[in-house]
XYZ file of C-alpha atoms in Angstrom:
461
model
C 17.819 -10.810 13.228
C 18.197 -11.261 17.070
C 22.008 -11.065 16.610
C 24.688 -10.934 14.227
C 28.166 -10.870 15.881
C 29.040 -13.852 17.479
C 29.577 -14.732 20.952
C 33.240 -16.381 21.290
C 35.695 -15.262 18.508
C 35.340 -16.277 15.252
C 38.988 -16.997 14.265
C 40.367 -20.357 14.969
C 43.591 -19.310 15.841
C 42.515 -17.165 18.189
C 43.859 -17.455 22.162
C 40.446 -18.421 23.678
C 40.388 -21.470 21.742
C 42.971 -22.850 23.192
C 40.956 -21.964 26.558
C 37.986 -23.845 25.450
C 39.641 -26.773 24.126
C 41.023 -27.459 28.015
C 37.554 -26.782 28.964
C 36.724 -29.699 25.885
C 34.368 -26.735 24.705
C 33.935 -26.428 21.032
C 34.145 -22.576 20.184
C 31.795 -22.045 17.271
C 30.562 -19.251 15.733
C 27.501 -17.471 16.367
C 26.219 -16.280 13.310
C 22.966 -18.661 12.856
C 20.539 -16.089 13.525
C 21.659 -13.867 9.726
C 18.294 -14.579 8.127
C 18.210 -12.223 5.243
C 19.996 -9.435 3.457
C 19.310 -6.897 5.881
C 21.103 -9.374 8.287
C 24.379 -9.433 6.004
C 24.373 -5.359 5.215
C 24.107 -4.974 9.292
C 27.053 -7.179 9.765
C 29.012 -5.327 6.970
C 28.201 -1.820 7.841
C 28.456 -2.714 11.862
C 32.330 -3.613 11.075
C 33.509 -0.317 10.059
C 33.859 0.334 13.906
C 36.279 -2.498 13.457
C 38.141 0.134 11.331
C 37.370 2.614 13.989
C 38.300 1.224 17.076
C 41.476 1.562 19.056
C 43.268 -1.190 17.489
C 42.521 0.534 14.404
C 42.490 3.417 12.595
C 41.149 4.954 15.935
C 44.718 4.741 17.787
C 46.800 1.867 16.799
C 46.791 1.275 12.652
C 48.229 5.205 13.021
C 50.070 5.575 16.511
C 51.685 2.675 16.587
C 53.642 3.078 13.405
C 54.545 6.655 14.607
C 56.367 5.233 18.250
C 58.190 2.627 16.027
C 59.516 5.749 13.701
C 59.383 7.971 16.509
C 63.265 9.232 15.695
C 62.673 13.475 15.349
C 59.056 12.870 15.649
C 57.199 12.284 18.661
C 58.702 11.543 22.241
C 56.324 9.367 24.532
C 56.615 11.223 28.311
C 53.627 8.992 29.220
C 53.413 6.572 32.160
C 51.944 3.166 30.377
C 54.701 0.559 29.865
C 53.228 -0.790 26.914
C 54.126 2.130 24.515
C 56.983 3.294 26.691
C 58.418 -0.934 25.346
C 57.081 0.270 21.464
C 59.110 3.406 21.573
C 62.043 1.806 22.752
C 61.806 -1.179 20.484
C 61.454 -3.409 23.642
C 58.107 -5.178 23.129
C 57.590 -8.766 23.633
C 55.948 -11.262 22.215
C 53.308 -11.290 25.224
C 52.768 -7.331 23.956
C 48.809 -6.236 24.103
C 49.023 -3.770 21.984
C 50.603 -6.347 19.366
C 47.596 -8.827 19.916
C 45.172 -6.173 19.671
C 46.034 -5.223 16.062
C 46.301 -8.818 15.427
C 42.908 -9.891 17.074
C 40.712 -6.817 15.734
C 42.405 -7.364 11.871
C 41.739 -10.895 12.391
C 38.001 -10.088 13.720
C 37.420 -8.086 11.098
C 38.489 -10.099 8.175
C 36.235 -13.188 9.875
C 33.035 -10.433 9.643
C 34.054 -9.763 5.954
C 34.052 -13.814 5.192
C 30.934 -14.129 6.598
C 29.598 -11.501 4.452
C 30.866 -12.693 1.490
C 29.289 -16.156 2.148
C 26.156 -15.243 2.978
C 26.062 -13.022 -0.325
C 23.095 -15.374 -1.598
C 20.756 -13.666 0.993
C 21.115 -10.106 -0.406
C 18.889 -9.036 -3.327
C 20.734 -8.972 -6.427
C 21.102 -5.803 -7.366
C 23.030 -5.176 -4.244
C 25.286 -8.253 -4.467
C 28.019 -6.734 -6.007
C 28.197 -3.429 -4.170
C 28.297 -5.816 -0.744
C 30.747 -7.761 -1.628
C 32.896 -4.703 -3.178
C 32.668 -2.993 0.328
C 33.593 -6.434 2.428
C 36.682 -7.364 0.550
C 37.609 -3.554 1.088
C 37.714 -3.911 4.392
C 39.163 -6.999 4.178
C 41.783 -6.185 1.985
C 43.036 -2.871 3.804
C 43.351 -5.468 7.439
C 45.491 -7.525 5.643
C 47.247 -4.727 4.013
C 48.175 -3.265 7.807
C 48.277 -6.916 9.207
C 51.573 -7.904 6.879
C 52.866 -4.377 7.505
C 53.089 -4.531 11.015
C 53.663 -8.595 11.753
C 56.177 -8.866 8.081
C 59.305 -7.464 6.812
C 58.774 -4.964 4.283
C 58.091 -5.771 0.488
C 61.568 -4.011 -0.019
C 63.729 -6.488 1.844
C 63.144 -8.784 -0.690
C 62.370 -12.399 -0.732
C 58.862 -12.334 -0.220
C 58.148 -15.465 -1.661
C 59.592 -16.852 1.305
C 59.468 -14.677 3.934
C 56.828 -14.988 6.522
C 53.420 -12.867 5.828
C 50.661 -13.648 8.078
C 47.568 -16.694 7.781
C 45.178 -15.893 4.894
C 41.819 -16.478 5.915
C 39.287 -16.350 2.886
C 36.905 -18.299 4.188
C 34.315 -17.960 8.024
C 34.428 -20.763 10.567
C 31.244 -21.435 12.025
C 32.361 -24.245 14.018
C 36.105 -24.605 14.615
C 37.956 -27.707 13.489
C 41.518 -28.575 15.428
C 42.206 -30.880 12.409
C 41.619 -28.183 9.554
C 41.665 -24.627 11.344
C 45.452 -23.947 12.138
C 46.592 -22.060 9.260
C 50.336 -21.550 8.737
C 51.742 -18.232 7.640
C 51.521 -17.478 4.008
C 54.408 -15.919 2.103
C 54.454 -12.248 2.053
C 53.762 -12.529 -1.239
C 50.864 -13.727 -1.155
C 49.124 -11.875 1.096
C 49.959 -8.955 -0.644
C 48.831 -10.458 -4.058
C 45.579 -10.857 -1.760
C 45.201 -7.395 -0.576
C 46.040 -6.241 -4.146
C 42.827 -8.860 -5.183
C 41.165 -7.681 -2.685
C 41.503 -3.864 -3.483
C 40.885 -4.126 -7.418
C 37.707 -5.911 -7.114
C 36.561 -3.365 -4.391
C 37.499 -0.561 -6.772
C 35.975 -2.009 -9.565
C 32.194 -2.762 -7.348
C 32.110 0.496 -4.791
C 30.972 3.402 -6.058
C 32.285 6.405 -6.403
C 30.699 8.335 -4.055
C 29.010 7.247 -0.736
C 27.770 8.625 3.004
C 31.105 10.080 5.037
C 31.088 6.473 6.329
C 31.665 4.031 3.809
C 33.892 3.115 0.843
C 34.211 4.236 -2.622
C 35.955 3.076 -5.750
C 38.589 5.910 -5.080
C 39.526 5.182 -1.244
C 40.209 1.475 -3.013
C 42.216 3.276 -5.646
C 44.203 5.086 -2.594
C 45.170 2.216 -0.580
C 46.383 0.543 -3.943
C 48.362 3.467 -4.424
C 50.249 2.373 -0.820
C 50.535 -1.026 -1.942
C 52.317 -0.640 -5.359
C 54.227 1.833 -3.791
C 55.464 -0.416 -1.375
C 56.141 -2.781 -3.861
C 58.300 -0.494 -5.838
C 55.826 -1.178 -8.571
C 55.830 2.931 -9.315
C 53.929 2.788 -12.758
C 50.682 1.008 -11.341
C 51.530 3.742 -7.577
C 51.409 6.463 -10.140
C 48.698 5.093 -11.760
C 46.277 4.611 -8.919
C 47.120 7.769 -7.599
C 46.111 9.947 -10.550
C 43.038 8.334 -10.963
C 42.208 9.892 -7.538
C 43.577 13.389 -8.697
C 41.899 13.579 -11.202
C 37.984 11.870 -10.783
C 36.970 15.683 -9.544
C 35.783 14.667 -6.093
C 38.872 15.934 -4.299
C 40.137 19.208 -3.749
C 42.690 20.252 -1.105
C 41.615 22.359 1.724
C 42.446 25.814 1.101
C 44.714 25.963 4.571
C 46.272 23.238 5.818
C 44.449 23.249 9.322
C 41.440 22.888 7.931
C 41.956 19.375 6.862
C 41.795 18.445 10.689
C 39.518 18.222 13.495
C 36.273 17.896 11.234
C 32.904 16.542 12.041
C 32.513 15.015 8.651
C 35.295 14.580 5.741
C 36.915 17.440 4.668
C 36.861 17.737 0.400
C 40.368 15.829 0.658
C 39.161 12.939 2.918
C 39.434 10.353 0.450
C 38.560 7.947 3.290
C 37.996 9.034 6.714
C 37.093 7.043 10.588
C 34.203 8.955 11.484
C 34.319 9.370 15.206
C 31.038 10.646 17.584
C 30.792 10.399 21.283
C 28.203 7.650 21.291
C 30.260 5.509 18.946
C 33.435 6.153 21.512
C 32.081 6.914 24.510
C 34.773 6.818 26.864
C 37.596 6.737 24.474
C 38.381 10.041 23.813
C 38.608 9.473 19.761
C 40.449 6.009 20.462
C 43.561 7.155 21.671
C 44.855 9.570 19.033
C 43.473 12.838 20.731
C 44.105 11.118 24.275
C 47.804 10.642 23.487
C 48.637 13.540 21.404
C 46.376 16.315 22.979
C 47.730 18.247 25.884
C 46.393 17.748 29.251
C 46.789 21.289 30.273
C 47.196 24.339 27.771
C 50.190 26.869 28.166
C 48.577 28.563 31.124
C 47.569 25.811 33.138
C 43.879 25.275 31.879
C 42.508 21.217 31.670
C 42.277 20.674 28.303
C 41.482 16.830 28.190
C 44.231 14.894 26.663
C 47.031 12.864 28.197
C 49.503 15.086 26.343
C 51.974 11.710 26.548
C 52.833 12.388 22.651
C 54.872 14.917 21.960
C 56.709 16.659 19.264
C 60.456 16.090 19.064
C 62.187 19.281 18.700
C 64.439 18.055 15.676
C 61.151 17.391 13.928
C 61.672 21.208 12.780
C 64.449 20.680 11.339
C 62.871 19.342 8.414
C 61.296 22.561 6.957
C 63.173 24.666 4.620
C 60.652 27.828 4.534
C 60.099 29.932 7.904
C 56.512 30.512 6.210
C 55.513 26.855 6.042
C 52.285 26.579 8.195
C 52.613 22.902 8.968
C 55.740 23.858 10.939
C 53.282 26.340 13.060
C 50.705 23.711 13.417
C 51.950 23.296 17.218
C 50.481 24.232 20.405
C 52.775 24.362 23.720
C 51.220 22.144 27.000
C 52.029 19.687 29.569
C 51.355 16.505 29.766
C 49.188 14.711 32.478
C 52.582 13.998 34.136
C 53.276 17.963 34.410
C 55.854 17.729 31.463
C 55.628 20.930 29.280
C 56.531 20.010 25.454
C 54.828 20.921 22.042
C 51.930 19.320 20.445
C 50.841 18.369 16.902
C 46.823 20.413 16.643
C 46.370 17.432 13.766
C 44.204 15.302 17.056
C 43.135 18.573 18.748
C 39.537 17.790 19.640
C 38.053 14.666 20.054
C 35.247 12.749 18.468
C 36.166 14.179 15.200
C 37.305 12.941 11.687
C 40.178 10.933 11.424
C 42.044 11.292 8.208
C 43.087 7.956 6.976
C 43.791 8.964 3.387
C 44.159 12.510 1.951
C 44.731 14.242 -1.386
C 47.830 15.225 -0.297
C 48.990 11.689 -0.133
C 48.144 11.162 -3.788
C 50.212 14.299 -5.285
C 52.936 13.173 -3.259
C 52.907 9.825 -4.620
C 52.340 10.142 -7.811
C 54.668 12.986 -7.937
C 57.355 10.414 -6.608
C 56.360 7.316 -8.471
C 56.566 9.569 -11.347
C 60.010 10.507 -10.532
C 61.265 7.238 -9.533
C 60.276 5.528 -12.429
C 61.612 7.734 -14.912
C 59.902 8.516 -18.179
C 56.691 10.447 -19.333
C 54.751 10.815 -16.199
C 51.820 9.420 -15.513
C 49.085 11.873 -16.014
C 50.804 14.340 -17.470
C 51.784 16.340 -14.488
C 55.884 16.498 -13.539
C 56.710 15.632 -10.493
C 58.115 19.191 -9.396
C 54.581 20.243 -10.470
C 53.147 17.713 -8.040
C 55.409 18.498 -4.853
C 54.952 22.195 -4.899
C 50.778 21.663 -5.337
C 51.347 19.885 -1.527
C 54.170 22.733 -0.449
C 51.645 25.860 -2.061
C 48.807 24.857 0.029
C 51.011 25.618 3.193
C 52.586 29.001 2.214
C 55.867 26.817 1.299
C 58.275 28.213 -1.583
C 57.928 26.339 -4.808
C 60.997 24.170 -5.393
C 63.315 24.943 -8.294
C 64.436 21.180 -8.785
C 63.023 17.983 -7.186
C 64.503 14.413 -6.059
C 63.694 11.250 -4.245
C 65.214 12.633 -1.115
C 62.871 15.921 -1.483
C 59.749 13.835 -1.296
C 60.701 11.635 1.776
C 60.987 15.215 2.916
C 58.120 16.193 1.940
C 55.884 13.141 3.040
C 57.348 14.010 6.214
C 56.362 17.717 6.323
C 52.449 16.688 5.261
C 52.163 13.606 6.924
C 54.372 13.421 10.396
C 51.746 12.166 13.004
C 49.600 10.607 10.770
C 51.051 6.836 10.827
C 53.217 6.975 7.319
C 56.756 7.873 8.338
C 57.733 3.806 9.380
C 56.114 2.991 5.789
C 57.876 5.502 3.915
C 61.699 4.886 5.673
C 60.947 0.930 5.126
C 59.806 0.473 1.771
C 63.100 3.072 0.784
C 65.480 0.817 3.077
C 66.015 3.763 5.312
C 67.147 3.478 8.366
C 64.705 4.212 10.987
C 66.540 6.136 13.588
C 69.407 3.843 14.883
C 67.486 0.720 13.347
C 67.986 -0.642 9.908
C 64.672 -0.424 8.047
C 64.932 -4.540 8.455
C 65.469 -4.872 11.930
C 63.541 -7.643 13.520
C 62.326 -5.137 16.286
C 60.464 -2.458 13.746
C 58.202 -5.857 13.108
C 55.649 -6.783 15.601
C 55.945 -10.364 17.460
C 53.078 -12.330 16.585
C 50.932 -12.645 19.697
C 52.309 -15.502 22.022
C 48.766 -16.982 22.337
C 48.287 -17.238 18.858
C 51.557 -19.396 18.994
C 50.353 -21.122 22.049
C 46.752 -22.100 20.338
C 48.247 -22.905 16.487
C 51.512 -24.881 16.583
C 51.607 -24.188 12.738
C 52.288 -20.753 13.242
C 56.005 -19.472 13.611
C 57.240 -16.592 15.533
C 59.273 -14.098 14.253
C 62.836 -12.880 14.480
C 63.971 -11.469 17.641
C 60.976 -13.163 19.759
């Protein structure tokens, strides 16, 4: 195979289209030279930097949701406008950083149709596993796609609200008449990703390289989904199955589940990260932004230091011997501003977490909780909350509620992308913001509006 990724973007709605077409250009895909099966696996395993770039779980998928939520969390002292305007809720619909996460998912899911088309080509007895691992990846961009461009599951109606296009199928040569998809319902897409996600689970395996997929990092992002659906039987469900297949075990101190050069035993799925596939990015942006520039005493240590921790973030632990709390480093910024620092992105080119164990006591222990009844698995929910708060030197809790694992999450996960998730699917409010508010939703890129007339902006743009 000469070459695999094409030359001009794949997706139809995409802003250079609308280039071409005053050029009278006809953008087409250039995916003619996938010959064989080795073609297709190179295409699918070459997309996980998709999934690792900056527009992904490298920086965006994660930091992005964290500046939206950033209320006793993280204060942005940095100097670039563009995440100064996310902070502050003031991003337009000409926004990069929206149509980055837009144009990477998009990307992404156009690699994972192509695979799944050209599934003929691979040998049999791979077939299945392929297509398992494409329509994972496919399933978890639409998953962050109708987070970030939707309202929330929870605000109801989402057989009418506005999701984002579904794509299921490649375009190899684009067609003005056919290839200007409307949004679909939010509804659908997640019925989609929740598609998407069961047959993955039920084709990966269950273990694989530090890379790639397995039938439990399926299982985990299902977990999300059903939880954000308020569907907390199949949340629980999911969950436990992770728990308890035996591959996961919590590391035995909370720093220790950071700043690794391969998974760490509660990685259920992790971005791998290495200088040459990076180079120049300093881990995509998550150690840039949140690593100090200089330490305490004036020594370069790298970073930008432009993410820091809000001091009212400590006001959310209840033991003076919970580690997490300590998990801080004082610094200054690149613009000389001294402040403290999450050690979560401490060194670059090194695992990113995307899904822990953690997570999946702390869900199931609330889905449990929330749905009343015998618990699923067996384990009460108290039981499942103080597993997360032992591992960090935390007292045990004598009683548990809903409220005590928002807390919780919080504790475990601050910095880490899930606090926006957690606030909207509750109907929390998110700082001064209702959990609705059109400006917690990203504007769909204005190009994309400018190339595809069937596509609709929303609120507040």
């Amino acid at each position: 195979m000469k070459t695999y990724r094409y030359i001009l973007a794949a997706l139809f709605f995409i802003s250079c289209f609308a280039c071409n077409k005053k050029l009278d250009v006809l953008p087409q895909n250039n995916v003619t030279s996938i010959e064989d099966g080795d073609d297709v696996k190179a295409l699918l395993y070459g997309s996980y930097s998709s999934l690792q770039g900056a527009s992904g779980f490298g920086e965006r998928y994660i930091f992005i949701a964290d500046l939206l939520a950033n209320t006793d969390m993280v204060d942005y002292v940095g100097s670039f406008s563009i995440y100064k305007d996310i902070l502050n809720k003031n991003q337009t619909r000409e926004s990069s950083i929206a149509t980055g996460i837009w144009t990477n998912s998009y990307l992404l899911i156009e690699d994972m149709n192509i695979v799944l088309d050209k599934l003929d080509l691979v040998d049999e007895d791979e077939r299945d596993a392929v297509a398992a691992e494409a329509k994972f990846m496919r399933g978890v961009a639409y998953f962050e796609l109708v987070n970030y461009f939707a309202q929330p599951y929870s605000a109801g109606s989402t057989g009418s609200n506005a999701g984002v296009p579904l794509v299921l199928e490649p375009t190899y040569i684009y067609d003005e008449s056919k290839n200007k998809p409307s949004r679909a319902s939010v509804e659908d897409v997640y019925q989609q990703v929740i598609k998407d996600l069961t047959d993955a689970a039920d084709g990966l395996p269950e273990t694989a390289d530090n890379a790639r997929a397995t039938t439990y990092a399926a299982k985990a992002f299902l977990s999300r989904v059903y939880l954000n659906m308020g569907d907390y039987a199949k949340a629980a469900t999911m969950a436990n199955e992770v728990i308890t297949s035996g591959y996961f075990t919590l590391t035995s101190t909370y720093n220790q589940a950071f700043n690794n050069p391969s998974n760490s035993p509660e990685d259920i799925f992790g971005i791998q990260n290495t200088a040459q596939s990076n180079a120049g990015t300093s881990n995509n942006g998550l150690s840039t932004f949140y690593r100090y520039a200089y330490d305490a005493n004036g020594n370069g240590a790298g970073g930008r230091g432009e993410a820091q921790v809000d001091a009212n973030y400590f006001n959310y632990f209840d033991d003076p011997n919970d580690f997490r709390a300590g998990f801080v480093s004082d610094g200054y910024s690149i613009t000389g501003n001294g402040g403290i620092y999450t050690l979560k992105w401490l060194t670059f080119y090194r695992v990113i977490p995307v899904i822990r164990l953690a997570e999946m006591y702390l869900t199931r222990g609330e889905a449990n909780l929330r749905k009343g009844g015998a618990p699923i698995g067996g384990v009460a929910p108290l039981k499942d909350i103080n597993i997360v708060r032992e591992r960090s030197g935390a007292e045990d809790l004598a009683g548990v509620n809903g409220q005590d694992f928002v807390d919780e999450r919080f504790r475990e996960l601050a910095f880490e992308g899930d606090r926006l998730w957690t606030l909207k699917r509750l109907k929390s409010d998110v700082g001064d913001y209702s959990y609705d508010d059109p400006k917690l939703v990203l504007p769909i890129p204005q190009r994309e509006i400018d190339a595809n007339s069937n596509l609709t902006q929303n609120e507040g743009y």
